[in-house]
Every structure is written in structure tokens, then in C-alpha cells.
Tab-separated table of C-alpha atoms and ligand atoms in Angstrom:
chain	number	residue	atom	x	y	z
A	2	MET	CA	-153.983	98.698	8.799
A	3	ARG	CA	-154.834	97.980	12.582
A	4	ILE	CA	-155.277	100.784	14.902
A	5	VAL	CA	-154.707	100.743	18.780
A	6	LEU	CA	-156.639	103.356	21.290
A	7	GLY	CA	-154.433	104.485	24.009
A	8	ILE	CA	-155.559	105.269	27.436
A	9	GLU	CA	-153.047	107.240	30.089
A	10	SER	CA	-154.067	108.092	33.719
A	11	SER	CA	-150.994	107.407	35.685
A	12	CYS	CA	-149.866	110.751	36.973
A	13	ASP	CA	-151.762	114.187	36.339
A	14	GLU	CA	-152.352	113.867	32.429
A	15	THR	CA	-155.811	112.437	31.584
A	16	ALA	CA	-155.192	111.311	28.045
A	17	ALA	CA	-156.410	109.178	24.839
A	18	ALA	CA	-154.627	108.552	21.493
A	19	LEU	CA	-155.250	106.583	18.342
A	20	VAL	CA	-152.313	105.259	16.832
A	21	ARG	CA	-152.081	103.265	13.553
A	22	GLU	CA	-149.691	100.669	13.002
A	23	ASP	CA	-147.759	102.396	10.112
A	24	ARG	CA	-147.052	105.326	12.871
A	25	VAL	CA	-149.659	107.718	11.785
A	26	LEU	CA	-151.252	109.354	14.921
A	27	LEU	CA	-155.094	109.858	14.140
A	28	ALA	CA	-155.640	111.933	16.799
A	29	GLN	CA	-154.906	112.642	20.481
A	30	ARG	CA	-156.162	114.343	23.369
A	31	ILE	CA	-154.674	115.709	26.778
A	32	ALA	CA	-156.336	117.024	29.553
A	33	SER	CA	-153.611	118.835	32.428
A	34	GLN	CA	-154.270	118.851	35.849
A	35	ASP	CA	-151.856	121.528	36.509
A	36	GLU	CA	-154.382	124.035	37.706
A	37	ALA	CA	-155.832	121.571	40.258
A	38	HIS	CA	-152.519	120.846	41.700
A	39	ARG	CA	-150.551	124.138	41.391
A	40	PRO	CA	-152.203	125.489	44.769
A	41	TYR	CA	-150.176	122.420	46.293
A	42	GLY	CA	-146.874	122.813	44.482
A	43	GLY	CA	-147.325	119.340	43.405
A	44	VAL	CA	-149.575	116.252	42.335
A	45	VAL	CA	-152.124	115.268	44.971
A	46	PRO	CA	-153.152	111.772	44.189
A	47	GLU	CA	-156.387	112.196	45.260
A	48	ILE	CA	-157.433	114.968	43.341
A	49	ALA	CA	-155.626	113.319	40.323
A	50	ALA	CA	-157.698	109.992	40.425
A	51	ARG	CA	-161.067	112.163	40.947
A	52	ALA	CA	-160.212	114.385	37.707
A	53	HIS	CA	-159.359	111.197	35.748
A	54	ALA	CA	-162.569	109.583	36.676
A	55	GLU	CA	-164.479	112.753	35.764
A	56	ARG	CA	-162.622	113.328	32.251
A	57	LEU	CA	-161.479	110.216	30.920
A	58	ALA	CA	-164.532	108.844	29.542
A	59	PRO	CA	-165.748	111.906	27.507
A	60	LEU	CA	-162.022	112.545	26.402
A	61	ILE	CA	-161.938	109.361	24.943
A	62	GLU	CA	-165.565	109.952	23.104
A	63	ALA	CA	-163.795	113.387	21.583
A	64	THR	CA	-160.599	111.356	20.656
A	65	LEU	CA	-162.737	108.948	18.763
A	66	ALA	CA	-164.697	111.603	17.058
A	67	ASP	CA	-161.796	113.761	16.274
A	68	ALA	CA	-160.801	110.871	13.998
A	69	GLY	CA	-164.288	110.175	12.879
A	70	MET	CA	-164.225	106.902	14.240
A	71	THR	CA	-166.281	104.725	16.653
A	72	LEU	CA	-164.729	101.817	18.938
A	73	ALA	CA	-165.638	99.359	15.958
A	74	ASP	CA	-163.051	100.799	14.250
A	75	VAL	CA	-160.312	100.140	16.889
A	76	ASP	CA	-158.587	96.585	16.970
A	77	ALA	CA	-157.277	96.762	20.367
A	78	ILE	CA	-157.438	98.893	23.601
A	79	ALA	CA	-154.028	99.467	25.265
A	80	ALA	CA	-154.319	101.243	29.180
A	81	THR	CA	-151.417	102.218	31.559
A	82	ALA	CA	-151.735	99.423	33.997
A	83	GLY	CA	-148.933	100.883	36.256
A	84	PRO	CA	-146.356	102.198	37.614
A	85	GLY	CA	-147.954	105.595	38.995
A	86	LEU	CA	-150.440	106.824	41.439
A	87	ILE	CA	-152.936	103.933	41.922
A	88	GLY	CA	-156.094	105.782	41.872
A	89	GLY	CA	-155.240	107.006	38.407
A	90	VAL	CA	-153.891	104.052	37.208
A	91	MET	CA	-157.435	102.167	38.009
A	92	VAL	CA	-159.446	104.544	36.472
A	93	GLY	CA	-157.857	104.219	33.240
A	94	LEU	CA	-157.163	100.488	33.553
A	95	VAL	CA	-160.644	99.927	34.212
A	96	THR	CA	-161.962	102.174	31.783
A	97	GLY	CA	-159.864	99.945	28.977
A	98	LYS	CA	-161.197	97.029	30.292
A	99	ALA	CA	-164.834	98.429	29.918
A	100	LEU	CA	-164.298	99.293	26.617
A	101	ALA	CA	-162.365	96.049	25.604
A	102	MET	CA	-165.302	94.082	27.132
A	103	ALA	CA	-168.113	96.294	25.635
A	104	SER	CA	-166.409	96.276	21.919
A	105	ASP	CA	-164.907	92.487	22.151
A	106	LYS	CA	-161.539	93.780	21.241
A	107	PRO	CA	-158.046	92.512	23.089
A	108	LEU	CA	-157.115	94.588	26.310
A	109	ILE	CA	-153.318	95.328	26.163
A	110	ALA	CA	-152.223	96.519	29.589
A	111	VAL	CA	-149.283	98.647	29.510
A	112	ASN	CA	-146.253	99.467	31.684
A	113	HIS	CA	-146.233	103.663	31.606
A	114	LEU	CA	-142.148	103.067	31.413
A	115	GLU	CA	-142.316	100.523	28.197
A	116	GLY	CA	-144.650	103.385	26.838
A	117	HIS	CA	-141.846	105.857	27.525
A	118	ALA	CA	-138.939	103.594	26.449
A	119	LEU	CA	-140.626	102.673	23.003
A	120	SER	CA	-141.726	106.471	22.368
A	121	PRO	CA	-138.836	106.939	20.040
A	122	ARG	CA	-139.903	104.193	17.857
A	123	LEU	CA	-143.192	106.053	17.232
A	124	ALA	CA	-141.206	108.828	16.022
A	125	ASP	CA	-138.297	107.473	14.204
A	126	ALA	CA	-138.933	104.206	12.071
A	127	THR	CA	-135.151	103.867	11.511
A	128	LEU	CA	-134.293	103.559	15.494
A	129	ALA	CA	-132.973	99.757	15.654
A	130	TYR	CA	-132.457	97.671	18.957
A	131	PRO	CA	-130.239	97.736	20.948
A	132	TYR	CA	-130.327	101.410	22.076
A	133	LEU	CA	-129.222	103.175	25.387
A	134	LEU	CA	-132.568	104.919	26.544
A	135	LEU	CA	-132.122	107.766	29.657
A	136	LEU	CA	-135.573	107.798	31.425
A	137	VAL	CA	-135.900	111.190	33.076
A	138	SER	CA	-139.305	112.395	34.569
A	139	GLY	CA	-141.060	113.337	37.902
A	140	GLY	CA	-141.088	109.884	38.925
A	141	HIS	CA	-138.036	108.100	37.186
A	142	CYS	CA	-134.508	108.694	36.529
A	143	GLN	CA	-133.001	105.347	34.829
A	144	ILE	CA	-130.860	104.373	32.096
A	145	LEU	CA	-131.975	101.569	30.383
A	146	LEU	CA	-130.933	99.211	27.677
A	147	VAL	CA	-133.553	98.462	25.165
A	148	GLU	CA	-132.994	95.213	23.532
A	149	GLY	CA	-136.545	94.741	22.097
A	150	VAL	CA	-140.185	94.793	22.948
A	151	GLY	CA	-140.309	93.359	26.677
A	152	ARG	CA	-136.514	93.248	27.011
A	153	TYR	CA	-135.215	95.813	29.010
A	154	ARG	CA	-131.835	96.083	31.118
A	155	ARG	CA	-131.926	98.666	34.055
A	156	LEU	CA	-128.156	99.759	33.942
A	157	ALA	CA	-128.984	102.618	36.744
A	158	THR	CA	-131.565	104.410	38.415
A	159	THR	CA	-131.846	106.964	41.438
A	160	ILE	CA	-131.117	106.283	44.852
A	161	ASP	CA	-133.308	109.046	46.059
A	162	ASP	CA	-135.039	111.894	43.886
A	163	ALA	CA	-135.776	111.647	40.551
A	164	LEU	CA	-134.450	114.505	38.055
A	165	GLY	CA	-137.716	115.512	37.209
A	166	GLU	CA	-138.348	115.816	41.003
A	167	ALA	CA	-135.308	117.746	41.924
A	168	PHE	CA	-135.953	120.164	39.304
A	169	ASP	CA	-139.770	120.392	40.881
A	170	LYS	CA	-138.283	120.946	44.306
A	171	THR	CA	-136.142	123.783	43.054
A	172	ALA	CA	-138.730	125.665	41.481
A	173	LYS	CA	-141.099	125.081	44.822
A	174	LEU	CA	-138.082	126.791	46.736
A	175	LEU	CA	-137.634	129.462	44.393
A	176	GLY	CA	-141.038	130.167	44.469
A	177	LEU	CA	-141.923	129.378	40.633
A	178	GLY	CA	-144.977	127.315	41.096
A	179	TYR	CA	-145.755	124.257	39.465
A	180	PRO	CA	-144.895	122.555	37.016
A	181	GLY	CA	-141.221	123.697	37.992
A	182	GLY	CA	-139.077	122.008	35.344
A	183	PRO	CA	-139.964	124.496	32.546
A	184	ALA	CA	-139.663	127.286	34.993
A	185	VAL	CA	-136.673	126.304	36.152
A	186	GLU	CA	-135.356	125.959	32.613
A	187	ARG	CA	-136.324	129.659	31.802
A	188	LEU	CA	-134.990	131.174	34.756
A	189	ALA	CA	-131.651	129.404	34.397
A	190	ALA	CA	-131.390	130.922	30.828
A	191	LYS	CA	-130.908	134.307	32.788
A	192	GLY	CA	-128.686	133.295	35.431
A	193	ASP	CA	-124.796	132.464	35.981
A	194	ALA	CA	-124.100	128.921	36.750
A	195	ARG	CA	-120.627	130.069	38.264
A	196	LYS	CA	-122.404	131.945	40.945
A	197	VAL	CA	-123.564	129.321	43.298
A	198	PRO	CA	-121.105	126.502	44.230
A	199	LEU	CA	-123.241	123.497	44.591
A	200	PRO	CA	-122.460	119.545	44.780
A	201	ARG	CA	-122.415	117.000	42.120
A	202	PRO	CA	-123.668	113.907	43.599
A	203	LEU	CA	-122.060	110.597	42.957
A	204	LEU	CA	-119.707	112.526	39.960
A	205	GLY	CA	-117.056	109.776	38.927
A	206	SER	CA	-118.350	107.504	41.180
A	207	ALA	CA	-117.791	103.686	40.350
A	208	GLU	CA	-121.342	102.954	41.048
A	209	PRO	CA	-123.568	103.428	38.293
A	210	HIS	CA	-126.598	105.192	39.725
A	211	PHE	CA	-127.892	108.787	40.138
A	212	SER	CA	-128.537	110.791	43.358
A	213	PHE	CA	-129.823	114.472	43.552
A	214	ALA	CA	-131.218	114.614	47.350
A	215	GLY	CA	-127.804	116.291	48.271
A	216	LEU	CA	-128.058	118.950	45.412
A	217	LYS	CA	-131.513	119.536	46.466
A	218	SER	CA	-130.390	120.232	50.081
A	219	ALA	CA	-127.601	122.421	48.856
A	220	VAL	CA	-130.019	124.582	46.914
A	221	MET	CA	-132.322	125.097	49.727
A	222	ARG	CA	-129.330	126.368	51.959
A	223	ALA	CA	-128.375	128.971	49.011
A	224	LYS	CA	-131.807	130.343	48.896
A	225	VAL	CA	-132.091	130.428	52.521
A	226	ALA	CA	-129.006	132.397	52.562
A	227	LEU	CA	-130.150	134.636	49.846
A	228	ASP	CA	-133.184	135.444	51.399
A	229	GLN	CA	-131.709	136.382	54.532
A	230	SER	CA	-129.120	138.661	53.003
A	231	THR	CA	-132.220	140.472	51.079
A	232	GLN	CA	-134.186	140.745	54.578
A	233	GLU	CA	-130.872	142.182	56.319
A	234	SER	CA	-130.381	144.442	53.716
A	235	ARG	CA	-133.824	145.812	53.884
A	236	PRO	CA	-133.827	149.445	55.012
A	237	GLY	CA	-135.265	150.236	58.786
A	238	LEU	CA	-134.574	146.369	59.953
A	239	ASP	CA	-130.987	146.501	61.061
A	240	PRO	CA	-129.105	149.948	60.349
A	241	ALA	CA	-125.797	148.521	60.889
A	242	SER	CA	-126.049	146.237	58.013
A	243	THR	CA	-126.043	147.173	54.279
A	244	ALA	CA	-126.882	145.495	51.073
A	245	GLU	CA	-123.095	145.424	50.316
A	246	ASP	CA	-121.742	143.727	53.432
A	247	ARG	CA	-124.602	141.071	53.438
A	248	ASP	CA	-124.844	140.321	49.760
A	249	VAL	CA	-124.392	136.675	48.919
A	250	GLY	CA	-123.228	137.653	45.327
A	251	TYR	CA	-126.186	135.820	43.445
A	252	THR	CA	-129.449	135.950	42.428
A	253	ASP	CA	-132.620	133.269	42.399
A	254	ALA	CA	-131.452	132.961	38.275
A	255	ASP	CA	-128.023	132.406	39.580
A	256	ILE	CA	-129.438	129.353	41.875
A	257	ALA	CA	-131.398	128.012	38.719
A	258	ALA	CA	-128.627	128.015	36.612
A	259	SER	CA	-126.215	126.537	38.695
A	260	PHE	CA	-128.621	123.866	39.822
A	261	GLN	CA	-129.031	123.108	35.866
A	262	ALA	CA	-125.745	122.932	35.334
A	263	ALA	CA	-124.998	120.610	38.435
A	264	ALA	CA	-127.755	118.477	37.605
A	265	ILE	CA	-126.416	118.219	33.911
A	266	ALA	CA	-123.002	117.533	35.205
A	267	CYS	CA	-124.281	114.490	36.694
A	268	LEU	CA	-126.333	113.290	34.033
A	269	ILE	CA	-124.011	113.286	31.834
A	270	ASP	CA	-121.034	111.554	34.007
A	271	ARG	CA	-123.604	108.794	34.943
A	272	THR	CA	-124.781	108.436	31.116
A	273	ARG	CA	-120.942	108.371	30.129
A	274	ARG	CA	-120.295	105.778	32.492
A	275	ALA	CA	-123.500	103.441	31.049
A	276	LEU	CA	-122.419	104.141	27.656
A	277	GLY	CA	-118.761	102.529	28.584
A	278	HIS	CA	-120.417	99.520	30.119
A	279	CYS	CA	-123.447	98.876	27.995
A	280	GLY	CA	-121.858	97.147	24.921
A	281	PRO	CA	-122.524	98.334	21.315
A	282	VAL	CA	-125.520	100.280	21.007
A	283	THR	CA	-127.285	101.850	17.581
A	284	ALA	CA	-128.164	105.038	19.470
A	285	LEU	CA	-128.405	107.520	22.691
A	286	VAL	CA	-131.906	107.995	23.208
A	287	VAL	CA	-133.654	110.464	25.825
A	288	ALA	CA	-137.324	110.126	27.094
A	289	GLY	CA	-139.624	111.455	29.910
A	290	GLY	CA	-140.771	115.042	30.597
A	291	VAL	CA	-137.219	116.127	31.719
A	292	ALA	CA	-136.285	115.528	27.903
A	293	ALA	CA	-138.227	118.491	27.126
A	294	ASN	CA	-134.935	120.497	28.625
A	295	GLN	CA	-133.257	122.195	25.800
A	296	ALA	CA	-129.664	122.309	27.727
A	297	ILE	CA	-130.210	118.896	28.792
A	298	ARG	CA	-130.673	118.000	24.919
A	299	THR	CA	-127.750	119.890	24.013
A	300	ALA	CA	-125.247	118.326	26.366
A	301	LEU	CA	-126.747	114.825	25.723
A	302	GLU	CA	-126.266	115.429	22.080
A	303	ALA	CA	-122.607	116.482	22.709
A	304	LEU	CA	-122.033	113.224	24.578
A	305	ALA	CA	-123.535	111.157	21.584
A	306	ALA	CA	-121.320	112.783	19.237
A	307	GLU	CA	-118.410	112.032	21.720
A	308	HIS	CA	-119.156	108.144	21.145
A	309	GLY	CA	-119.944	108.314	17.679
A	310	LEU	CA	-123.450	107.897	17.969
A	311	PRO	CA	-126.964	109.394	16.806
A	312	PHE	CA	-128.858	111.126	19.580
A	313	VAL	CA	-132.342	110.377	19.086
A	314	ALA	CA	-134.876	112.537	21.142
A	315	PRO	CA	-138.844	112.393	20.616
A	316	PRO	CA	-140.833	115.527	19.784
A	317	LEU	CA	-141.893	117.423	23.241
A	318	SER	CA	-145.466	116.309	22.889
A	319	LEU	CA	-144.104	112.803	23.286
A	320	CYS	CA	-141.744	113.345	26.041
A	321	THR	CA	-144.233	114.234	28.575
A	322	ASP	CA	-146.743	112.013	29.760
A	323	ASN	CA	-148.950	111.045	26.744
A	324	ALA	CA	-151.360	108.616	25.505
A	325	ALA	CA	-149.439	108.266	22.008
A	326	MET	CA	-146.800	106.380	23.650
A	327	ILE	CA	-149.074	103.927	25.184
A	328	ALA	CA	-151.144	103.234	22.123
A	329	TRP	CA	-147.918	102.823	20.393
A	330	ALA	CA	-146.510	100.449	22.761
A	331	GLY	CA	-150.150	98.675	21.978
A	332	VAL	CA	-149.243	98.725	18.440
A	333	GLU	CA	-145.823	96.865	19.379
A	334	ARG	CA	-147.789	94.298	21.593
A	335	LEU	CA	-150.562	93.464	18.764
A	336	GLY	CA	-151.476	89.926	18.585
A	337	GLN	CA	-151.126	89.840	22.639
A	338	SER	CA	-154.014	90.099	25.130
A	339	ASP	CA	-154.248	90.736	28.724
A	340	PRO	CA	-156.984	89.111	30.961
A	341	LEU	CA	-159.783	91.431	32.507
A	342	ASP	CA	-158.222	90.490	36.001
A	343	THR	CA	-155.111	92.234	35.170
A	344	PRO	CA	-153.962	94.166	38.226
A	345	ALA	CA	-153.442	97.941	38.699
A	346	ARG	CA	-149.705	98.064	39.614
A	347	PRO	CA	-148.460	101.086	41.894
A	348	ARG	CA	-144.936	99.504	41.314
A	349	TRP	CA	-143.864	97.649	37.947
A	350	PRO	CA	-140.374	97.450	37.257
A	351	LEU	CA	-139.281	97.454	33.677
A	352	ASP	CA	-136.519	95.232	34.214
A	353	PRO	CA	-137.636	92.562	37.104
A	354	ASP	CA	-134.034	91.284	37.207
A	355	ALA	CA	-132.422	94.762	38.275
A	356	VAL	CA	-130.557	94.646	41.493
A	357	ALA	CA	-132.125	96.912	44.053
A	358	VAL	CA	-130.147	99.665	45.126
A	359	ARG	CA	-129.826	101.311	48.591
A	360	GLY	CA	-132.751	103.946	48.932
A	361	ALA	CA	-134.930	102.111	46.472
A	362	GLY	CA	-138.639	101.739	47.377
A	363	VAL	CA	-138.809	105.346	47.800
A	364	LYS	CA	-139.999	106.146	44.531
A	365	ALA	CA	-142.541	104.096	42.189
B	411	KG4	O1	-142.747	112.403	32.066
B	411	KG4	P1	-143.696	113.264	32.824
B	411	KG4	O2	-144.632	114.008	32.011
B	411	KG4	O3	-144.409	112.836	34.241
B	411	KG4	C1	-143.815	111.666	34.706
B	411	KG4	O4	-144.055	110.623	34.469
B	411	KG4	O5	-143.072	112.139	35.841
B	411	KG4	O6	-142.613	114.089	33.332
B	411	KG4	C2	-142.812	115.438	34.199
B	411	KG4	C3	-141.541	115.786	34.503
B	411	KG4	C4	-141.888	116.951	35.673
B	411	KG4	O7	-140.928	116.700	36.921
B	411	KG4	C5	-141.304	118.358	35.175
B	411	KG4	O8	-140.893	119.458	35.969
B	411	KG4	C6	-140.421	117.825	34.110
B	411	KG4	O9	-140.752	116.594	33.442
B	411	KG4	N1	-139.814	118.734	33.103
B	411	KG4	C7	-138.799	119.055	32.900
B	411	KG4	C8	-138.897	120.161	31.779
B	411	KG4	N2	-140.257	120.364	31.100
B	411	KG4	C9	-140.961	119.249	32.189
B	411	KG4	N3	-137.495	119.562	33.611
B	411	KG4	C10	-136.487	120.280	33.128
B	411	KG4	N4	-136.604	121.155	32.412
B	411	KG4	C11	-137.535	121.303	31.599
B	411	KG4	N5	-138.204	121.920	30.386
B	412	ZN	ZN1	-143.924	109.677	32.700
């Protein structure tokens, strides 16, 4: 049975994995760079590229050793060739090319988004085409109709921020550190989502897309108001004011809960619209780092049930960036081979026919 080595380095995870065509994950290693980027509250491309360059080769060696294999046991090398932070993509793709050249094995240049889009099929052999995929990560917020390998129709995208980005920015505003999504989810569980009235951009709109910039700005205003109220209520600063008459009536946890509720309302509204326009599908599928959010999963599950569809969410380890999904995309493309002059692409839309949206070009 054939085996593919997958390499992922498009953002801040350095990852390698070995996947067999019968869906067995033989080995995988992920080196997170969270510590390196934490002081900056987000991924610094230059730091990411340097870290990939230092870590990737030993990580691949260790992954092969974990499986008790050498390159000779591998049938193809699949490396992310974009989209993503170009320095990191170049490190992974060039490493993949070098290994392919040295071992005389085919190189498969994988679109990172295709990795996310096909990852549910690694976890679930029964998932058939076409399925509706909600791809929500730090860099992407798209609804795709997945019709087959290499056949994707983008039904919606974001006109400004990606959903993961909105979570990360909210976390930064609330002083929760990086990465922000899991921290916002934890804090939201302690808050009251009714306390802070926040906008729900494009809710009910006839256009298919997402927008989160207005929500993010509203979170910022709510946080500024909260901070001012707590400063003014500090004794000694202003004897005339008290906590009672300045109290805005909510906490950081209430902001997190209200943000998450607004984000979910938008997500569900837009996905419901897509389900009404996409024709028959076999399932509603979610992928990308934000799919780790339990409240989002629960809401999507209810939406799928409303449409009589199964809801498919890959295990969390396959939702965030990883190399198993890249190796699996390679398995799905076995038999193909990309030339050694294949470019690293900072942008690489899955659906080249998708109509550009206002605000497009902001996100890769
Ligand atoms: O797919 P991914 O690992 O990397 C990208 O390709 O962007 O997604 C990372 C994103 C980050 O924005 C992170 O904050 C978000 O996924 N995320 C979450 C949660 N876990 C990760 N967002 C909301 N709730 C979570 N539990
Ligand atoms: Zn990703």
C-alpha cells in the first residue's frame, strides 16, 4: 500500500506526517511556534520562516524514525506550495523538492486550502461528494462546494477579516494572549452573551459573503468603555464617581460571550444561505482551526439537522494546521507529479473562477 510524506509550513506550524492510502496515519509531528510569536500577539512572518528553516529537516527525520521508515519506503512527497506566508511556504516546498530529487520520488505540490477541504475524507471514508464545506481559520473564511478532488466552487468568502482573525483580535483586546481563539472560547463560557449589544454584519443579506470588521470594532469600543469605567471607579482618582454610577454593567467575560454569540449568528446565517443555494449535498462539513470551537460545532450541528444533513467535523488535530491533511491531499492526487520548478504561491485560490469580492485582496 502506498505511503505519502506530507510537509506543512505555510503559517506558524512546522509539520510532517506519513499517511498510507488506506487512511492510516503512520506518524506525525507538529512543532508549534506559539511561544516565538506570543510577545507580538500574532504571527511574525520573518520569525516563522526562520523557525521553519531550523526545524523542518530534523522534524521530517524524526517523523520517519517514528514510523521506522526511511525515504525509500515513501511513494510520494506532498508539500504545501501555498497559499500562506511566503517565507514559510518556500522552506517547506524547497525541502519537499530536495527530498523528491534525492529519492527520485514524485513531488505533489498541495494547496493548503485543499488540504483543509479534503481532510474530512481522511477521517471519514464514507464522506461522498459533493459536500458543503465551511472553512474557517486564521487566514480564511469561506464556504466551498467540494465536488471532487480539484473541483471546488467558492460560494462565499470574507470581505474583510477571517473569523479566526476576529477571534485573535478580540483576544488581544481582552489581553488574553496568542493564539486567541481557544482563550476567547474559555472566557466566553463564563460570560453572559446578552450583556453587550454587538452588531451582526451582513445578517440576512442577499449577498453571500462574510464580514467581521464591524464586529471587531464594536468589541473594541465595548472594551474601551469597560476600561474607562473601571478606571473612573478606582478610589482616589475621581471622588465624585463611584463604581455604581459609572458601571457599564458587563465584564470581559461578557464581551467574549457576546462576541462569540454574534460571530456564531453570522456564521450560521451565511451558511444557511449557502445551503439554500448550493443544490443537493451529502453533508455539511467544517474544517480549519476555528472548527475547534465547541459552541460553533454545536450551532452547525443544529443547522445541519435543520436541513436533514449529517454534520461532519474532523477531529481537532485535523482541524488546525497539520501535515496529515497535506499528506492525505497527496494520497488523493497519487499518480500526479509536479515539476521541480513549481512556484511557492502566497495566493492560490482554490476556485480560480470565483468572482472577486469587495475588500478582496486583503487576505491571502
Ligand atoms: O487552521 P489554523 O490552525 O491556521 C490557519 O490556517 O489560520 O487556524 C488557526 C485559527 C486561529 O485564528 C485560532 O485563534 C483559531 O483558529 N482557533 C479558534 C479556536 N481554536 C483555534 N477560534 C475559536 N475557537 C477556538 N476554540
Ligand atoms: Zn490552515
